[in-house]
mmCIF file of C-alpha atoms and ligand atoms in Angstrom:
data_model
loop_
_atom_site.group_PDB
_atom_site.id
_atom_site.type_symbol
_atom_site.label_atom_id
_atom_site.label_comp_id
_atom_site.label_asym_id
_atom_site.label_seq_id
_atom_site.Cartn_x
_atom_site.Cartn_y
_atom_site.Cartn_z
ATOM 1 C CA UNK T 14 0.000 0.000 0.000
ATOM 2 C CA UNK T 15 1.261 3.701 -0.937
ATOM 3 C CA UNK T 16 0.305 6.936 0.495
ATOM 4 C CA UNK T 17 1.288 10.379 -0.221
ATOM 5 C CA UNK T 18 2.827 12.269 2.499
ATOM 6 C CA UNK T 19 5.067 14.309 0.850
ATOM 7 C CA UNK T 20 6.598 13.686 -2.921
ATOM 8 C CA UNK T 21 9.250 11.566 -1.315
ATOM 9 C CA UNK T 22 7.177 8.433 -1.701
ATOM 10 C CA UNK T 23 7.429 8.787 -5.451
ATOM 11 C CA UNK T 24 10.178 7.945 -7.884
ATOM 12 C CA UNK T 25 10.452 10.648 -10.614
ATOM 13 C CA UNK T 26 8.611 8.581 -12.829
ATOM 14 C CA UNK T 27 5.568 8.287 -10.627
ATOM 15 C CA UNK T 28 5.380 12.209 -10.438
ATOM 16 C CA UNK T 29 5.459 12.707 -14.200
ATOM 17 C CA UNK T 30 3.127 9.797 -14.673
ATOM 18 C CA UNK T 31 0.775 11.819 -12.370
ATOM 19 C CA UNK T 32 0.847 15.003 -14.132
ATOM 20 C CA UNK T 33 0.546 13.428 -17.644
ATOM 21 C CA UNK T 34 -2.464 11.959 -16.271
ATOM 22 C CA UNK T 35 -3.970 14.757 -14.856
ATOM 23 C CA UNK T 36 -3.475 16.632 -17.612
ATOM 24 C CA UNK T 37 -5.059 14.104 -19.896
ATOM 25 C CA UNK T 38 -8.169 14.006 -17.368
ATOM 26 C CA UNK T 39 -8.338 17.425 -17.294
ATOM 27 C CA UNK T 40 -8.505 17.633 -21.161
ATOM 28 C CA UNK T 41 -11.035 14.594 -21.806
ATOM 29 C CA UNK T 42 -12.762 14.338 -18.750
ATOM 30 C CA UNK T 43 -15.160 11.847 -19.192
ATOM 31 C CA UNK T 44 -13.071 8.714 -20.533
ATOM 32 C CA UNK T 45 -12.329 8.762 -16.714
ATOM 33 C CA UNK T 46 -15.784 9.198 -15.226
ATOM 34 C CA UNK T 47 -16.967 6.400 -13.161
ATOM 35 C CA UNK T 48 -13.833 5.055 -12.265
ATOM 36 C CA UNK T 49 -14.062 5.569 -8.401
ATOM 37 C CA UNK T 50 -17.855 4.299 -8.438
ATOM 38 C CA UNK T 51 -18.447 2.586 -5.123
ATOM 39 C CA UNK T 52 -15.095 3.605 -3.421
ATOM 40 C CA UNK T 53 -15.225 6.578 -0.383
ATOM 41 C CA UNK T 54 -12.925 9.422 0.895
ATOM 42 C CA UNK T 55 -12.632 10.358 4.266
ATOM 43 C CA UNK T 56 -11.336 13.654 4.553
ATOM 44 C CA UNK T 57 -10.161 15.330 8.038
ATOM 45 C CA UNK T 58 -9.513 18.491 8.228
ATOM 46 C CA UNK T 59 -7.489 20.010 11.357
ATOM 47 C CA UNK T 60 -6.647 23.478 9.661
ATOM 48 C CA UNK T 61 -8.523 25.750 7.434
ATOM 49 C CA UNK T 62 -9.129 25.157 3.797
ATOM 50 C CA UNK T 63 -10.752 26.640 0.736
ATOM 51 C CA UNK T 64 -9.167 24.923 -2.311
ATOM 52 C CA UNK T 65 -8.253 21.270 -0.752
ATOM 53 C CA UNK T 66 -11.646 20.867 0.363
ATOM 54 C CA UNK T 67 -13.616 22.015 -2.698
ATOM 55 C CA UNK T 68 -10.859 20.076 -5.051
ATOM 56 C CA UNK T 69 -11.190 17.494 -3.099
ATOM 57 C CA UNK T 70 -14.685 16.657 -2.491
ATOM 58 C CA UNK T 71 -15.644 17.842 -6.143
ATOM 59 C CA UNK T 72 -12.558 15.662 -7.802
ATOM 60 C CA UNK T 73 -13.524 12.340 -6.047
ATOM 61 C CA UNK T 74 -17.648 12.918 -6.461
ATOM 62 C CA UNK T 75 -16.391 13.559 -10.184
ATOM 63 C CA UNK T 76 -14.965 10.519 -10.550
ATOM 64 C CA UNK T 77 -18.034 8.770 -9.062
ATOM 65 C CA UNK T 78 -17.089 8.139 -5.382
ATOM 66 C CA UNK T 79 -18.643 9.211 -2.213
ATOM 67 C CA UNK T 80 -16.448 11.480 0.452
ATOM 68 C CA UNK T 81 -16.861 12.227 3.762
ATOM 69 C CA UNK T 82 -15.916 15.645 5.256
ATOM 70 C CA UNK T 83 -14.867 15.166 9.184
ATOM 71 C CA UNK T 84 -14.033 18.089 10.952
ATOM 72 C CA UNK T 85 -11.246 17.235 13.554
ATOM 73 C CA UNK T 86 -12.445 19.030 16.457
ATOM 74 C CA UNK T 87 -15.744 18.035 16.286
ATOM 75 C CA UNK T 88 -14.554 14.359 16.194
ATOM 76 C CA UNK T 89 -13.246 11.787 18.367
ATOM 77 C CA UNK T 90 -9.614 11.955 16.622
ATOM 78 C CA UNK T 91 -9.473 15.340 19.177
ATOM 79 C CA UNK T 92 -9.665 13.599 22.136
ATOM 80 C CA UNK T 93 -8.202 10.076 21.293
ATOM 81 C CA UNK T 94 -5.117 8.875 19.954
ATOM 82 C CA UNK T 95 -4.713 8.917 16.167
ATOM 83 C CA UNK T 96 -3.929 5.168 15.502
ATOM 84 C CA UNK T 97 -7.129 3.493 16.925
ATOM 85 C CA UNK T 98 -9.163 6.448 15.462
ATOM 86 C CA UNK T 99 -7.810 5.727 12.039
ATOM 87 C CA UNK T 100 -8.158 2.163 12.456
ATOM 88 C CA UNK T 101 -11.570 2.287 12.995
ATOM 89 C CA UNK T 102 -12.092 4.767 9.739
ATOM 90 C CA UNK T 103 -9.686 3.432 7.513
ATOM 91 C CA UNK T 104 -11.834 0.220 7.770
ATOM 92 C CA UNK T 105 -14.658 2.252 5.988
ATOM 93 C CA UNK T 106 -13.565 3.932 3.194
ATOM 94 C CA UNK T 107 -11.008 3.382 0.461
ATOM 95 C CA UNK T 108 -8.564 6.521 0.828
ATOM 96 C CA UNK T 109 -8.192 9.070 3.447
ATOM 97 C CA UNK T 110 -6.647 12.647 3.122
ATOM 98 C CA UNK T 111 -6.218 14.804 5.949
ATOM 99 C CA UNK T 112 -4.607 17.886 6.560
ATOM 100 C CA UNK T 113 -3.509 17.838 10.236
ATOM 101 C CA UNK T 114 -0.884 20.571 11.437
ATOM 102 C CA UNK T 115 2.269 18.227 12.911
ATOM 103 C CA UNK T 116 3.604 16.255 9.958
ATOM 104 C CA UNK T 117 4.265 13.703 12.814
ATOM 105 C CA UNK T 118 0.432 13.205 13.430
ATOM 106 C CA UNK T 119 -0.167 12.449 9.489
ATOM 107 C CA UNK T 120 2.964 10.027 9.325
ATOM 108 C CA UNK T 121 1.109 8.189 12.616
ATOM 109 C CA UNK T 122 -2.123 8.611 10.971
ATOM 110 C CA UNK T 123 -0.611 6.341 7.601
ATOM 111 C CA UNK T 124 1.387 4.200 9.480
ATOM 112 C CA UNK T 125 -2.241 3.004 10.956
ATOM 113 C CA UNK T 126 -4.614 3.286 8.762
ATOM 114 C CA UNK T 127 -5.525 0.487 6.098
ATOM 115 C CA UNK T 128 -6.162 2.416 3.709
ATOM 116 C CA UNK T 129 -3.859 4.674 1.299
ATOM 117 C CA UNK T 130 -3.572 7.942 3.249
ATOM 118 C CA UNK T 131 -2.915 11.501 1.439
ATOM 119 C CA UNK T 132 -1.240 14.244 2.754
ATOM 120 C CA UNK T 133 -3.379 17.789 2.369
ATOM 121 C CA UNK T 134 -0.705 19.841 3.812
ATOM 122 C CA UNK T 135 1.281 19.812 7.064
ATOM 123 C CA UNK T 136 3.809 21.990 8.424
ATOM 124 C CA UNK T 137 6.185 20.139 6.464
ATOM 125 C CA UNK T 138 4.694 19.263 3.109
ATOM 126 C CA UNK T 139 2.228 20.387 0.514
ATOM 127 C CA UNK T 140 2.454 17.419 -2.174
ATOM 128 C CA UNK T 141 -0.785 18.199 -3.927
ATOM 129 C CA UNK T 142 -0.100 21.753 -4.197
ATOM 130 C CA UNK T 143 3.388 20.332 -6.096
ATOM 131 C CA UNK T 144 1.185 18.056 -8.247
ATOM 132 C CA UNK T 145 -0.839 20.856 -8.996
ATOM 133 C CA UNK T 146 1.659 23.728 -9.645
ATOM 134 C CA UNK T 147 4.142 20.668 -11.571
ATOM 135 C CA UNK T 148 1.022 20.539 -14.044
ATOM 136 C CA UNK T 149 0.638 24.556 -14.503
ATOM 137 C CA UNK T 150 4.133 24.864 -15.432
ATOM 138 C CA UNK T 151 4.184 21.835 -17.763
ATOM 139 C CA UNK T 152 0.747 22.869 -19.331
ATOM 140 C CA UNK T 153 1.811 26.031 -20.230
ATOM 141 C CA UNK T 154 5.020 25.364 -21.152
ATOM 142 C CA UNK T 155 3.964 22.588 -23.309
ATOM 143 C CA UNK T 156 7.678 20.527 -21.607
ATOM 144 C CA UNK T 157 9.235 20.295 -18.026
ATOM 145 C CA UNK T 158 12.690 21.273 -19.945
ATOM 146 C CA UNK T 159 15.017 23.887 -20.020
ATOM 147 C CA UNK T 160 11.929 25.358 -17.445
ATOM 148 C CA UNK T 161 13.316 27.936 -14.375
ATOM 149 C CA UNK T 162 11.212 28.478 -11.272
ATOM 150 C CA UNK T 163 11.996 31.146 -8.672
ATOM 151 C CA UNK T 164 10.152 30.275 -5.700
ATOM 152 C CA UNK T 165 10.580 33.669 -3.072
ATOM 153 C CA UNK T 166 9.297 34.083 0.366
ATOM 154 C CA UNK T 167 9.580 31.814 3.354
ATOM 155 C CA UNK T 168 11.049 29.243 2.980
ATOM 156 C CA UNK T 169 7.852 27.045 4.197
ATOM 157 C CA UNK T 170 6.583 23.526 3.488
ATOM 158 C CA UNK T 171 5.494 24.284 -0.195
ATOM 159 C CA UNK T 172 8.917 25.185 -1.143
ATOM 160 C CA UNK T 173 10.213 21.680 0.498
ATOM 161 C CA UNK T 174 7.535 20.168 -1.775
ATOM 162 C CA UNK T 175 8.521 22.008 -4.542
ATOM 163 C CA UNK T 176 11.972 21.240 -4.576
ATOM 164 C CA UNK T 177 11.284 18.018 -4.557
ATOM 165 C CA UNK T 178 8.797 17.714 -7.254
ATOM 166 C CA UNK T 179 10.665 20.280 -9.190
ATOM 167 C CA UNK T 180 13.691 17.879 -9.378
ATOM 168 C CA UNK T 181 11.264 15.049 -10.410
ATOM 169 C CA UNK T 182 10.223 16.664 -13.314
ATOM 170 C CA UNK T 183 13.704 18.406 -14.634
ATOM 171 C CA UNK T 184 12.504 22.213 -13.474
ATOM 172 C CA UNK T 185 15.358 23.680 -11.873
ATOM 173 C CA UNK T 186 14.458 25.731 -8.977
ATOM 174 C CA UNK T 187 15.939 29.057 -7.626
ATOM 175 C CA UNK T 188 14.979 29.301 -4.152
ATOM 176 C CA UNK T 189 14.698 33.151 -2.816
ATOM 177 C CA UNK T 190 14.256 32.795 0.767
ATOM 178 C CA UNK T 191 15.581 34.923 3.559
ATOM 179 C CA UNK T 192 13.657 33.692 6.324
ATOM 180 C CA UNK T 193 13.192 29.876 7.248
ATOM 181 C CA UNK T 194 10.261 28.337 9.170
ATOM 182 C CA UNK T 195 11.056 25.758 11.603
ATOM 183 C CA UNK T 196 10.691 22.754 12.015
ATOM 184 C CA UNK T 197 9.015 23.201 7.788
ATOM 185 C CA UNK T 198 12.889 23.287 6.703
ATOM 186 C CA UNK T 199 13.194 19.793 5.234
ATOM 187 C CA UNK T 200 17.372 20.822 5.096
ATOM 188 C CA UNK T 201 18.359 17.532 4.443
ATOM 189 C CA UNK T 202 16.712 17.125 0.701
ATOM 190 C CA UNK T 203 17.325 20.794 0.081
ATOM 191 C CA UNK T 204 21.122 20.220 1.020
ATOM 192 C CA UNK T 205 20.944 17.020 -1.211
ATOM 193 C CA UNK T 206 19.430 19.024 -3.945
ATOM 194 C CA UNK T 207 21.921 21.578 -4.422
ATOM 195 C CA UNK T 208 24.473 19.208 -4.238
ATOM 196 C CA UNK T 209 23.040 17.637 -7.085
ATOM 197 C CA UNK T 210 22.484 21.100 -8.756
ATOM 198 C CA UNK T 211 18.784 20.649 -9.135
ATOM 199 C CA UNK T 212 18.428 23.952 -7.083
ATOM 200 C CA UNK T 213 20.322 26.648 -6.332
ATOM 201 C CA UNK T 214 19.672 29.606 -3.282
ATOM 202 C CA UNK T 215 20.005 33.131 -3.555
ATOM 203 C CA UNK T 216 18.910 36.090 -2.176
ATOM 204 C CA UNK T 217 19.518 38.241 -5.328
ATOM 205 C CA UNK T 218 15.707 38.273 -6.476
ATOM 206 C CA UNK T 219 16.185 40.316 -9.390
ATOM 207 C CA UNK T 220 18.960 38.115 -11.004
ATOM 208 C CA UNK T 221 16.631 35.106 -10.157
ATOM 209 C CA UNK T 222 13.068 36.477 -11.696
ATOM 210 C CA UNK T 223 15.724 37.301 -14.918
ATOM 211 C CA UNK T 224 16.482 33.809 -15.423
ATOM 212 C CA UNK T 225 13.048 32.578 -14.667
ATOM 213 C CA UNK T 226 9.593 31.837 -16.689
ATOM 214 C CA UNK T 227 7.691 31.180 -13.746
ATOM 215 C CA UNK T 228 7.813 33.125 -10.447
ATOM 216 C CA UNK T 229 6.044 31.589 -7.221
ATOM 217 C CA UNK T 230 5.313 33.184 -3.836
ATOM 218 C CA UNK T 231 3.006 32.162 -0.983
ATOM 219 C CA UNK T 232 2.171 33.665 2.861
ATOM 220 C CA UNK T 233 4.675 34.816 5.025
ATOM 221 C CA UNK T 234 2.563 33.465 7.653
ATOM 222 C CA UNK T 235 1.346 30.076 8.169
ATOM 223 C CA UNK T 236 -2.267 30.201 8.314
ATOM 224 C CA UNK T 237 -3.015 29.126 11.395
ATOM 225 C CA UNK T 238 -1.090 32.150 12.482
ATOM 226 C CA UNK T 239 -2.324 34.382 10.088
ATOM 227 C CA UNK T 240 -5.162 35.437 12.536
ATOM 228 C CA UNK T 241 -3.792 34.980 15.709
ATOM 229 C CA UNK T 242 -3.188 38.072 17.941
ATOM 230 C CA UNK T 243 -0.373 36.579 19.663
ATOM 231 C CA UNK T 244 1.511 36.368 16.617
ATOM 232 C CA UNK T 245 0.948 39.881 15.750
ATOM 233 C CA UNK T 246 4.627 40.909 16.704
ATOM 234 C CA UNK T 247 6.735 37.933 14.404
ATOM 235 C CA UNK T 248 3.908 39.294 11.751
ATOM 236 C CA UNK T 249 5.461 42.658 11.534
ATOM 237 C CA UNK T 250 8.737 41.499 11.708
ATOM 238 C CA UNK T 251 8.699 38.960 9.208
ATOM 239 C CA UNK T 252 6.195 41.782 6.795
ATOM 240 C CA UNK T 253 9.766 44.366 7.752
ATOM 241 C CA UNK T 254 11.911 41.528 6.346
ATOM 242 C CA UNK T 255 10.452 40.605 3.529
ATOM 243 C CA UNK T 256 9.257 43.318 1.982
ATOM 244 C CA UNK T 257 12.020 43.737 -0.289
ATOM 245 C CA UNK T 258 11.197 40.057 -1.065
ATOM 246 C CA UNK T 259 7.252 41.499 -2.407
ATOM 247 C CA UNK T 260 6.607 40.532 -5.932
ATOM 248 C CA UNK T 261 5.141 43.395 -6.909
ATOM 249 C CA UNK T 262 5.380 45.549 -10.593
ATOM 250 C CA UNK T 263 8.976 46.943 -9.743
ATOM 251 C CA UNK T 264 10.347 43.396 -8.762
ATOM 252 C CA UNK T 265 8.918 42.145 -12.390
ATOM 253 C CA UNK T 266 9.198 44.675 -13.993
ATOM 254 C CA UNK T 267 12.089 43.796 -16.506
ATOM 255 C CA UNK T 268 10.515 39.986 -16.725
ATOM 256 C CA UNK T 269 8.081 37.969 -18.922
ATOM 257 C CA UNK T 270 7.891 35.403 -16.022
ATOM 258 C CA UNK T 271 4.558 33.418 -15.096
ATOM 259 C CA UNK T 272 2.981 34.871 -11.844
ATOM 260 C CA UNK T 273 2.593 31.957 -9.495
ATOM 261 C CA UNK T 274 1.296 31.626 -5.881
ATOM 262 C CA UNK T 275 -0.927 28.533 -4.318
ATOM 263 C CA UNK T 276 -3.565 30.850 -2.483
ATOM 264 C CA UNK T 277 -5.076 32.112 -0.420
ATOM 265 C CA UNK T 278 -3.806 35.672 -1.277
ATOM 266 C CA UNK T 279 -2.255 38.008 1.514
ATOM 267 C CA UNK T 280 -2.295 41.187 -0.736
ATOM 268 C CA UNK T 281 0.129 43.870 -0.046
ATOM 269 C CA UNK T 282 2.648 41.366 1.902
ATOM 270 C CA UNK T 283 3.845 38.666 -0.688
ATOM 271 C CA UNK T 284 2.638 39.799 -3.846
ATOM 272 C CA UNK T 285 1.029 43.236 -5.112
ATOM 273 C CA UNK T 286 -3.079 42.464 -5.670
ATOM 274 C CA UNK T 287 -2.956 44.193 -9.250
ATOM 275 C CA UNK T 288 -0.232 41.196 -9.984
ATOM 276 C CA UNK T 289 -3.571 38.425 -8.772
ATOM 277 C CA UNK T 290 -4.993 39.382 -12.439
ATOM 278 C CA UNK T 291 -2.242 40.521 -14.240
ATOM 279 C CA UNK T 292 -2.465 38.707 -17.877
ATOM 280 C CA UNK T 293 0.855 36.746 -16.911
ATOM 281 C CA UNK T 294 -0.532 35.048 -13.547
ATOM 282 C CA UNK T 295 -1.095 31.312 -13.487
ATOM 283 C CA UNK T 296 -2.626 31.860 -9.939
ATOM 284 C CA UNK T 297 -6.248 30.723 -10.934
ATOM 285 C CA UNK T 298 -4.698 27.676 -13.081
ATOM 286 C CA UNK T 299 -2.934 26.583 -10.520
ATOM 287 C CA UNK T 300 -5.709 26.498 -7.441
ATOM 288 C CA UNK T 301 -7.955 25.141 -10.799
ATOM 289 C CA UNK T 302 -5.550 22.366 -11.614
ATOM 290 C CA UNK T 303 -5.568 20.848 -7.524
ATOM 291 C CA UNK T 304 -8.515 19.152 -8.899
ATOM 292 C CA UNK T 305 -6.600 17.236 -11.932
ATOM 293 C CA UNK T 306 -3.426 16.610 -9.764
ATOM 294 C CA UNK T 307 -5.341 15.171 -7.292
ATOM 295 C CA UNK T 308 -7.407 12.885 -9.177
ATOM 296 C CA UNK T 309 -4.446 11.718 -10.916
ATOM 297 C CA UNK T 310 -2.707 11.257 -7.562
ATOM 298 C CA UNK T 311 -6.000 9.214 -6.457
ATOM 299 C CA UNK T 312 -5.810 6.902 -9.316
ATOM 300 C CA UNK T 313 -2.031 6.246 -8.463
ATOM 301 C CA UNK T 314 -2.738 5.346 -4.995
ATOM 302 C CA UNK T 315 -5.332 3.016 -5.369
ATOM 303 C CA UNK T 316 -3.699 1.520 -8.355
ATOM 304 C CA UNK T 317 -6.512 2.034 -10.756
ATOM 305 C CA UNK T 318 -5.188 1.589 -14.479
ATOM 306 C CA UNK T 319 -6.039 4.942 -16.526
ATOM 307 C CA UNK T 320 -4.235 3.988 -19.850
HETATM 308 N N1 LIG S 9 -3.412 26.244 -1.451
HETATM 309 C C1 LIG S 9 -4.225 25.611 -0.595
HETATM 310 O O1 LIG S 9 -3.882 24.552 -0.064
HETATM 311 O O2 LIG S 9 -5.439 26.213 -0.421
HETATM 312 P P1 LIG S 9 -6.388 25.957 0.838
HETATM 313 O O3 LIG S 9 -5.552 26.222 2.073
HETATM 314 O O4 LIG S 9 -7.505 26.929 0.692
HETATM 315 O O5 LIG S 9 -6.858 24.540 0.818
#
């Protein structure tokens, strides 16, 4: 059995085969309809979420299956420990993604349940936000080679998924990132990776964006921060920090990069808001295209044959 915890549990192969497929499901939708017919999806949900849920529950139902939607807090997995929780409601359904906010929890959560378990973001990894922005970059570049991606910000749990899907598919990555979040640094596969030369780190943003076609940003704040009053002091110092780090007009302004960010949109800290809708931004593709990834990574897991 295979789950999906971060892009680690894929050879290269696997991730390419997923966003080939993805993209074919996204073009001819309905040579893949019915193919889940009968099967269930639990998903558990310990953070917020706009774009996993809706992809999520609308990909699946697509595909004919049933999902669940389980709130944590409002369940027993609050006040019990994960593995005989996920016993129990692994023995239910087919596939199970959660988003949880210790990637320690999810990795206890697959290593009990019976069921293929999916990763929907953790403080560590983002996989199907990869998936998803892997397939943006190769549908509009029409190849994964001789592609650049600058990802700027924090350096955060999607750029640790990034990097690794990035090097899966041949995209070399430039990674812009003054300011780290621990324990998200994942410093061993970065390390590893710029060994390798699949990625390189600077904090020269306008030299990166120059060799780029695709420029990605996301929050400066984790979202279960983003909120929180007691956070409101590392706010304004990270917003002092990075500002320079804003992709904004002036930062692009002698590009013809893709504008890139997984949403939701902080405007006026990581990127300008005219940039959102500017004719170069991929942002809607990409939050579009978690749907495709993900039902491409669905078929994969539960070994379904698409060809
Ligand atoms: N990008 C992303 O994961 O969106 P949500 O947090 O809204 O699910």
């Amino acid at each position: 059995m295979k789950h999906c915890i971060s892009l680690k549990d894929f050879t290269p192969e696997e991730t390419q085969t997923i966003v080939r497929t993805a993209l074919s499901m996204k073009q001819a939708p309905e040579r893949y309809r019915g193919l889940l017919a009968g099967r269930w999806l639990l998903m558990l949900f310990q953070k917020t979420s706009t774009r996993t849920r809706i992809s999520f529950e609308i990909g699946f139902q697509e595909l004919g299956g049933h999902s669940i939607m389980m709130d944590w807090d409002t369940s027993n997995f609050a006040i019990s420990p994960i593995r005989f929780e996920v016993r129990y409601a692994s023995g239910h359904v087919d596939l199970i993604m959660a988003r949880l906010k210790r990637h320690a929890d999810i990795l206890e959560l697959a290593a009990h349940s019976l069921v293929p378990v999916i990763n929907g973001c953790d403080d560590r990894y983002h996989p199907c936000q990869a998936l998803a922005d892997l397939l943006t970059i190769y549908e509009a570049a029409g190849s994964f080679a001789g592609q650049t991606l600058t990802y700027v910000g924090i350096h955060n749990n999607v750029a640790n998924s990034l990097a690794l899907g990035c090097a899966h598919c041949g995209v070399h990555l430039i990674l812009v990132t003054p300011e780290i979040n621990r324990p998200a640094f994942d410093g061993e596969t970065i390390d590893r990776l710029e060994r390798e030369g699949a990625l390189e780190r600077t904090l020269d943003l306008s030299d990166a964006v120059g060799r780029s076609q695709f420029v990605y940003t996301d929050t400066w704040m984790d979202m279960e921060f983003f909120s929180d009053v007691s956070y409101e002091q590392e706010k304004e110092r990270r917003s002092k920090k990075m500002l320079p780090y804003q992709l904004n007009a002036a930062s692009l302004a002698h590009s013809d990069a893709h504008i890139m960010h997984d949403m939701p949109i902080h405007p006026g800290y990581e990127i300008e808001a005219g940039l959102v809708d500017h004719p170069r931004s991929l942002i809607y593709r990409q939050a579009e295209n978690r749907l495709y990834a993900q039902q491409a990574l669905m078929l994969h897991l539960l070994d379904i044959d698409v060809s």
